[in-house]
Short mmCIF file of C-alpha atoms in Angstrom, two decimals:
data_model
loop_
_atom_site.label_atom_id
_atom_site.label_comp_id
_atom_site.label_asym_id
_atom_site.label_seq_id
_atom_site.Cartn_x
_atom_site.Cartn_y
_atom_site.Cartn_z
CA MET J 1 -0.06 0.03 -0.22
CA ARG J 2 1.41 3.41 -0.80
CA GLU J 3 1.82 5.73 1.91
CA VAL J 4 -0.54 8.04 0.56
CA ALA J 5 -3.50 5.45 0.80
CA PHE J 6 -2.24 4.45 4.16
CA ILE J 7 -2.78 7.89 5.48
CA LYS J 8 -5.93 8.36 3.95
CA GLN J 9 -7.10 5.08 5.28
CA ASN J 10 -6.45 5.56 8.89
CA LYS J 11 -6.28 9.59 9.28
CA GLU J 12 -9.85 9.76 10.57
CA LYS J 13 -9.25 6.95 12.80
CA TRP J 14 -6.19 8.48 14.24
CA LEU J 15 -7.67 11.92 14.74
CA SER J 16 -10.69 10.60 16.40
CA PHE J 17 -8.61 8.57 18.78
CA GLU J 18 -6.45 11.86 19.34
CA LYS J 19 -9.48 13.69 20.09
CA ALA J 20 -10.92 11.11 22.61
CA ILE J 21 -7.42 11.02 24.37
CA PHE J 22 -7.49 14.87 25.02
CA ASN J 23 -11.22 14.91 26.16
CA ASN J 24 -10.76 11.69 27.81
CA ASP J 25 -13.99 10.11 26.24
CA PHE J 26 -13.47 6.61 26.48
CA LYS J 27 -16.43 4.27 27.96
CA ASP J 28 -13.74 2.20 29.66
CA ALA J 29 -10.01 1.05 29.94
CA ASP J 30 -10.51 -1.82 27.47
CA GLU J 31 -11.85 0.36 25.04
CA LEU J 32 -8.68 2.67 25.41
CA ALA J 33 -6.50 -0.40 25.43
CA SER J 34 -7.94 -1.66 22.38
CA GLN J 35 -7.59 1.17 20.43
CA TYR J 36 -4.04 1.90 21.57
CA ILE J 37 -3.26 -1.64 20.11
CA HIS J 38 -4.63 -0.36 16.73
CA VAL J 39 -2.17 2.54 16.95
CA ILE J 40 0.71 0.46 17.68
CA ASN J 41 -0.11 -1.87 14.89
CA ASP J 42 -0.33 0.95 12.60
CA LEU J 43 2.98 2.37 13.98
CA ALA J 44 4.68 -0.95 13.52
CA TYR J 45 3.47 -1.14 9.91
CA ALA J 46 4.53 2.51 9.02
CA GLN J 47 8.20 1.82 10.63
CA THR J 48 8.34 -1.17 8.30
CA TYR J 49 7.25 0.35 4.93
CA TYR J 50 7.87 4.01 5.28
CA PRO J 51 10.73 4.40 7.48
CA LYS J 52 11.31 7.89 6.56
CA SER J 53 7.76 9.28 6.82
CA LYS J 54 6.70 12.12 9.07
CA VAL J 55 3.63 9.87 10.11
CA ILE J 56 5.84 7.80 12.30
CA THR J 57 6.73 10.92 14.38
CA TYR J 58 3.04 11.45 14.47
CA LEU J 59 2.02 8.13 15.67
CA ASN J 60 5.01 7.68 18.20
CA GLN J 61 3.53 10.71 19.79
CA LEU J 62 0.05 9.45 19.81
CA ALA J 63 1.12 6.27 21.35
CA ALA J 64 2.86 8.08 24.02
CA LYS J 65 -0.09 10.21 24.92
CA ALA J 66 -2.26 6.96 25.05
CA TYR J 67 0.34 5.09 26.93
CA GLN J 68 0.05 7.71 29.90
CA LYS J 69 -3.67 7.79 29.73
CA ILE J 70 -3.55 4.18 30.27
CA TYR J 71 -1.50 4.15 33.28
CA LYS J 72 -3.98 6.91 34.64
CA THR J 73 -7.15 4.61 34.25
CA LYS J 74 -5.78 1.43 35.13
CA ALA J 75 -8.12 -0.15 38.23
CA GLU J 76 -5.27 -1.47 40.23
CA ASP J 77 -3.34 1.91 40.62
CA THR J 78 0.36 1.94 41.53
CA ASN J 79 1.98 4.71 43.50
CA ARG J 80 1.28 7.92 41.88
CA ILE J 81 4.51 9.36 42.87
CA ILE J 82 6.72 6.72 41.45
CA ARG J 83 4.76 6.35 38.34
CA PHE J 84 5.21 10.07 38.08
CA TRP J 85 9.01 10.07 38.01
CA LYS J 86 9.17 6.40 36.52
CA THR J 87 6.94 6.73 33.25
CA GLU J 88 5.08 9.98 32.84
CA VAL J 89 7.96 12.42 33.25
CA PRO J 90 10.34 10.68 30.80
CA LEU J 91 7.73 10.22 28.37
CA ILE J 92 7.26 13.84 28.25
CA CYS J 93 10.85 14.40 28.09
CA TYR J 94 10.76 12.04 25.02
CA GLN J 95 8.06 13.84 23.27
CA TYR J 96 9.78 17.34 23.81
CA ARG J 97 13.33 16.28 23.62
CA LYS J 98 13.76 18.85 20.95
CA PHE J 99 13.25 21.76 23.64
CA ILE J 100 15.73 20.16 26.10
CA TYR J 101 18.55 20.03 23.17
CA VAL J 102 17.84 23.63 22.38
CA ALA J 103 17.79 24.85 26.03
CA PHE J 104 21.33 22.98 26.04
CA ILE J 105 22.81 24.67 23.11
CA ILE J 106 21.41 28.23 24.59
CA PHE J 107 23.01 27.29 27.63
CA PHE J 108 26.63 26.37 26.32
CA ALA J 109 26.41 29.44 23.96
CA PHE J 110 25.49 32.15 26.67
CA THR J 111 28.17 30.35 28.85
CA PHE J 112 30.76 30.65 26.44
CA ILE J 113 29.76 34.35 25.56
CA GLY J 114 30.08 35.04 29.44
CA ALA J 115 33.52 33.61 29.48
CA ILE J 116 34.79 35.31 26.38
CA ALA J 117 33.46 38.65 27.80
CA ALA J 118 35.45 38.13 30.85
CA ALA J 119 38.42 37.05 29.02
CA ASN J 120 38.49 40.22 26.84
CA ASP J 121 37.40 42.77 29.54
CA GLY J 122 39.14 42.80 32.92
CA GLU J 123 36.33 44.47 34.77
CA PHE J 124 33.59 42.36 33.12
CA VAL J 125 33.58 40.10 35.95
CA ARG J 126 33.17 43.01 38.73
CA SER J 127 30.28 44.24 36.50
CA ILE J 128 28.99 41.08 36.63
CA LEU J 129 29.69 39.61 40.25
CA GLY J 130 30.26 42.63 42.08
CA ASP J 131 33.13 44.27 43.87
CA HIS J 132 32.78 42.55 47.03
CA TYR J 133 32.10 39.06 45.50
CA VAL J 134 35.54 39.47 43.65
CA ASN J 135 37.61 40.65 46.07
CA MET J 136 36.55 38.09 48.54
CA SER J 137 37.36 35.43 46.27
CA LEU J 138 40.83 37.16 45.53
CA GLU J 139 41.20 36.83 49.24
CA ASN J 140 40.30 33.30 49.24
CA ILE J 141 42.63 32.48 46.36
CA GLU J 142 45.84 33.95 48.14
CA ALA J 143 44.87 32.19 51.47
CA GLY J 144 44.94 28.64 49.25
CA ASP J 145 41.25 28.17 49.29
CA PRO J 146 39.49 29.22 46.03
CA VAL J 147 36.03 28.19 47.13
CA ALA J 148 35.99 29.01 50.66
CA VAL J 149 33.00 31.06 50.08
CA TYR J 150 30.95 27.82 50.55
CA LYS J 151 32.23 27.47 53.92
CA SER J 152 30.29 30.46 55.19
CA GLY J 153 27.07 29.78 57.23
CA SER J 154 26.02 26.67 58.88
CA ASN J 155 25.29 23.39 57.30
CA TRP J 156 21.58 23.46 57.53
CA GLY J 157 21.34 27.35 56.77
CA SER J 158 23.29 27.15 53.57
CA PHE J 159 21.27 24.10 52.53
CA ILE J 160 17.94 25.69 53.15
CA GLY J 161 18.90 29.21 51.66
CA ILE J 162 20.75 27.74 48.52
CA THR J 163 17.67 25.30 47.79
CA ILE J 164 14.97 28.06 48.31
CA ASN J 165 17.07 30.30 45.91
CA ASN J 166 17.67 27.72 43.21
CA LEU J 167 13.69 26.73 43.22
CA LYS J 168 12.98 30.13 42.78
CA VAL J 169 15.14 30.63 39.81
CA GLY J 170 13.79 27.58 38.42
CA ILE J 171 10.32 28.58 38.90
CA ILE J 172 10.98 31.96 37.51
CA ALA J 173 12.49 30.72 34.59
CA PHE J 174 9.55 28.57 33.64
CA VAL J 175 6.74 31.15 34.46
CA LEU J 176 8.45 33.88 32.50
CA GLY J 177 7.87 31.40 29.61
CA VAL J 178 4.48 33.06 29.20
CA PHE J 179 6.16 35.83 27.55
CA LEU J 180 6.52 33.71 24.03
CA GLY J 181 9.91 32.32 25.95
CA ILE J 182 11.89 35.57 26.01
CA GLY J 183 11.68 35.85 29.93
CA THR J 184 12.89 32.39 30.10
CA LEU J 185 15.75 33.37 27.60
CA TYR J 186 16.59 36.47 29.70
CA ILE J 187 16.73 34.04 32.99
CA MET J 188 19.16 31.93 30.92
CA PHE J 189 21.41 34.68 29.92
CA LYS J 190 21.75 36.34 33.17
CA ASN J 191 22.96 33.17 34.81
CA CYS J 192 24.97 31.55 32.00
CA ILE J 193 26.82 35.02 31.65
CA MET J 194 27.58 34.99 35.37
CA LEU J 195 28.54 31.17 35.22
CA GLY J 196 31.02 31.78 32.17
CA SER J 197 32.65 34.66 33.48
CA PHE J 198 32.83 33.29 36.90
CA GLN J 199 34.53 30.10 35.83
CA TYR J 200 36.88 32.25 33.77
CA PHE J 201 37.96 34.28 36.74
CA PHE J 202 39.18 31.14 38.21
CA TYR J 203 41.01 30.06 35.15
CA ASP J 204 42.68 33.26 34.86
CA LYS J 205 43.96 33.35 38.33
CA GLY J 206 45.30 29.90 37.81
CA VAL J 207 42.91 27.85 40.00
CA PHE J 208 40.45 26.50 37.66
CA TRP J 209 40.78 22.67 38.79
CA GLU J 210 40.39 23.80 42.41
CA SER J 211 37.08 25.53 41.46
CA VAL J 212 35.93 22.77 39.44
CA ARG J 213 36.34 20.17 42.03
CA GLY J 214 34.33 22.59 44.54
CA ILE J 215 31.69 24.16 42.41
CA TRP J 216 30.82 21.11 40.27
CA ILE J 217 30.12 19.00 43.14
CA HIS J 218 26.86 20.55 43.89
CA GLY J 219 26.69 22.54 40.19
CA SER J 220 26.43 19.30 38.22
CA MET J 221 22.73 18.75 39.46
CA GLU J 222 22.00 22.27 39.96
CA ILE J 223 22.69 23.58 36.73
CA PHE J 224 21.41 20.78 34.89
CA ALA J 225 18.09 21.16 36.64
CA ILE J 226 18.07 24.93 35.66
CA VAL J 227 18.45 24.05 31.90
CA ILE J 228 15.54 21.63 32.02
CA GLU J 229 13.47 24.16 33.84
CA ALA J 230 14.28 26.55 30.96
CA ALA J 231 13.16 24.04 28.45
CA ALA J 232 9.85 23.82 30.32
CA GLY J 233 9.73 27.47 29.83
CA LEU J 234 10.48 27.41 26.14
CA ILE J 235 7.78 24.59 25.84
CA LEU J 236 5.19 27.01 27.74
CA GLY J 237 6.21 29.74 25.20
CA ALA J 238 5.95 27.74 22.28
CA SER J 239 2.45 26.64 23.31
CA ILE J 240 1.38 30.05 22.71
CA LEU J 241 3.22 30.86 19.62
CA PHE J 242 2.49 27.68 17.84
CA PRO J 243 -0.88 26.21 18.90
CA ASP J 244 -0.83 23.64 16.06
CA THR J 245 -4.23 22.24 15.55
CA HIS J 246 -5.57 23.63 19.00
CA SER J 247 -6.90 26.81 19.63
CA ARG J 248 -4.35 29.00 21.32
CA TYR J 249 -5.70 28.92 24.57
CA THR J 250 -6.19 25.05 24.65
CA SER J 251 -2.56 24.85 23.43
CA PHE J 252 -1.51 27.24 26.43
CA LYS J 253 -3.29 24.99 29.11
CA LEU J 254 -1.75 21.92 27.50
CA GLY J 255 1.99 23.58 27.64
CA ALA J 256 1.58 24.78 30.92
CA LYS J 257 0.40 21.35 32.20
CA THR J 258 3.43 19.74 30.56
CA GLY J 259 5.98 22.44 31.54
CA ILE J 260 4.89 22.25 35.40
CA LYS J 261 5.46 18.51 35.23
CA ILE J 262 8.77 18.98 34.08
CA LEU J 263 9.55 21.73 36.32
CA ILE J 264 8.39 19.29 39.40
CA SER J 265 10.53 16.77 38.28
CA THR J 266 13.58 19.08 38.73
CA PHE J 267 12.81 19.66 42.33
CA PRO J 268 14.48 16.39 43.94
CA PHE J 269 17.71 17.28 42.06
CA THR J 270 17.32 20.88 43.09
CA PHE J 271 17.18 19.76 46.71
CA CYS J 272 20.12 17.29 46.17
CA ALA J 273 22.15 20.00 44.94
CA GLY J 274 21.41 22.33 47.81
CA PHE J 275 22.32 19.45 50.25
CA LEU J 276 25.48 18.71 48.63
CA GLU J 277 26.39 22.46 48.56
CA GLY J 278 25.32 23.05 52.19
CA PHE J 279 27.17 19.72 53.58
CA ILE J 280 29.61 18.38 51.16
CA THR J 281 30.93 21.10 48.99
CA ARG J 282 32.68 23.08 51.84
CA TYR J 283 35.04 20.19 52.37
CA SER J 284 36.07 19.96 48.40
CA ASN J 285 39.81 21.24 49.28
CA ILE J 286 40.52 18.73 51.87
CA MET J 287 38.79 15.77 50.31
CA PRO J 288 40.64 13.30 48.08
CA HIS J 289 40.63 14.13 44.21
CA TRP J 290 38.90 10.99 43.66
CA LEU J 291 36.21 11.44 45.84
CA SER J 292 35.18 14.98 44.44
CA VAL J 293 35.49 13.73 40.98
CA GLY J 294 33.46 10.78 41.68
CA ILE J 295 30.54 13.17 43.26
CA ILE J 296 30.79 15.16 40.08
CA LEU J 297 30.51 12.39 37.42
CA SER J 298 28.17 10.11 39.69
CA THR J 299 25.67 13.04 40.08
CA LEU J 300 26.15 14.60 36.37
CA GLY J 301 25.82 10.74 34.97
CA PHE J 302 22.62 10.27 37.01
CA ILE J 303 20.64 13.16 35.91
CA SER J 304 21.85 13.08 32.48
CA TYR J 305 20.60 9.79 32.34
CA TYR J 306 17.36 10.45 33.78
CA TYR J 307 16.63 13.15 31.11
CA LEU J 308 18.68 12.21 28.26
CA ILE J 309 18.79 8.33 28.00
CA TYR J 310 15.86 7.02 30.08
CA PRO J 311 13.05 8.51 28.22
CA PHE J 312 14.24 6.64 25.26
CA LYS J 313 14.14 3.31 26.89
CA ILE J 314 10.71 4.28 28.14
CA GLN J 315 9.44 4.90 24.72
CA LYS J 316 10.84 1.95 23.19
CA GLN J 317 8.67 -0.12 25.45
CA ILE J 318 5.63 1.64 23.76
CA THR J 319 6.83 0.66 20.41
CA LYS J 320 7.37 -2.98 21.22
CA SER J 321 5.25 -5.57 19.21
CA PRO J 322 1.64 -5.75 19.63
CA GLN J 323 1.84 -9.22 20.99
CA THR J 324 4.22 -8.13 23.91
CA THR J 325 1.88 -5.28 24.37
CA ASN J 326 -1.14 -7.02 25.38
CA ALA J 327 0.36 -8.65 28.11
CA SER J 328 1.01 -5.08 29.48
CA PHE J 329 -3.03 -4.91 29.68
CA GLU J 330 -3.66 -7.52 31.76
CA PHE J 331 -3.53 -5.13 35.05
CA ILE J 332 -6.23 -3.07 33.49
#
């Protein structure tokens, strides 16, 4: 069958299913499961005979939405919180993965700009970080402890204060996405310029490695989470700019709901980053190199796996063969 004929034959069925999912218009879970299997069959057929077709992307997204709906409507419900992080968020991250990639590209670009600006203007770092902070850092470097600033305050006080501040930054980055994503870009620009100039400052003073060992113990999760939160803000902005087949208001509601879920998913990582900064980073200058590097790599590896690799594994479970899929409906 030609692709055009295949689409024409099934288009009405797909659109009807998509509308039913959006409006939650199903008699029972069995009907939802039955139609889901039909979509999986069509997806398998398209992957076999039209491997480069855009219809594969559409059916993948449709199947992902149905899969989420099935988990929400199953009779013997599992723990909602566990399911949220185990299945729902990864599926959303897969569906909106391009926004995450774009957020990272913007992050690296803005951070690079900050570093270049600091390298070409001796006063740039002071204009960004302030004279007090720069002078304090210079004193710490001369004293042999470049990141001594993280030792100020109590463990619990630092943990609570830092965590609240990071949560605030992430929430603002998301909420400002309502201004067509421009507000989110501003928050990213502001923080990335600061990060780039901050790291170049330590490089210029010859203590780059010492700063990396200290800053990135907590920074791996902290910065990564902010980038993901920015991606949620970009999704919110895009939902207003590009409503697709929905009304702009409906698209906005969907974008807000999706973005909030992504935002919430970053909170545990933000709490972990705050804990590390309050309780662990302060000892970075006395702990063995292998330990500080191990913490950095393990935290970065874990959060990277969750947002960049794990979503593909969950999505792959959805697109498995119909025979295997049937078994997953036994709990409905």
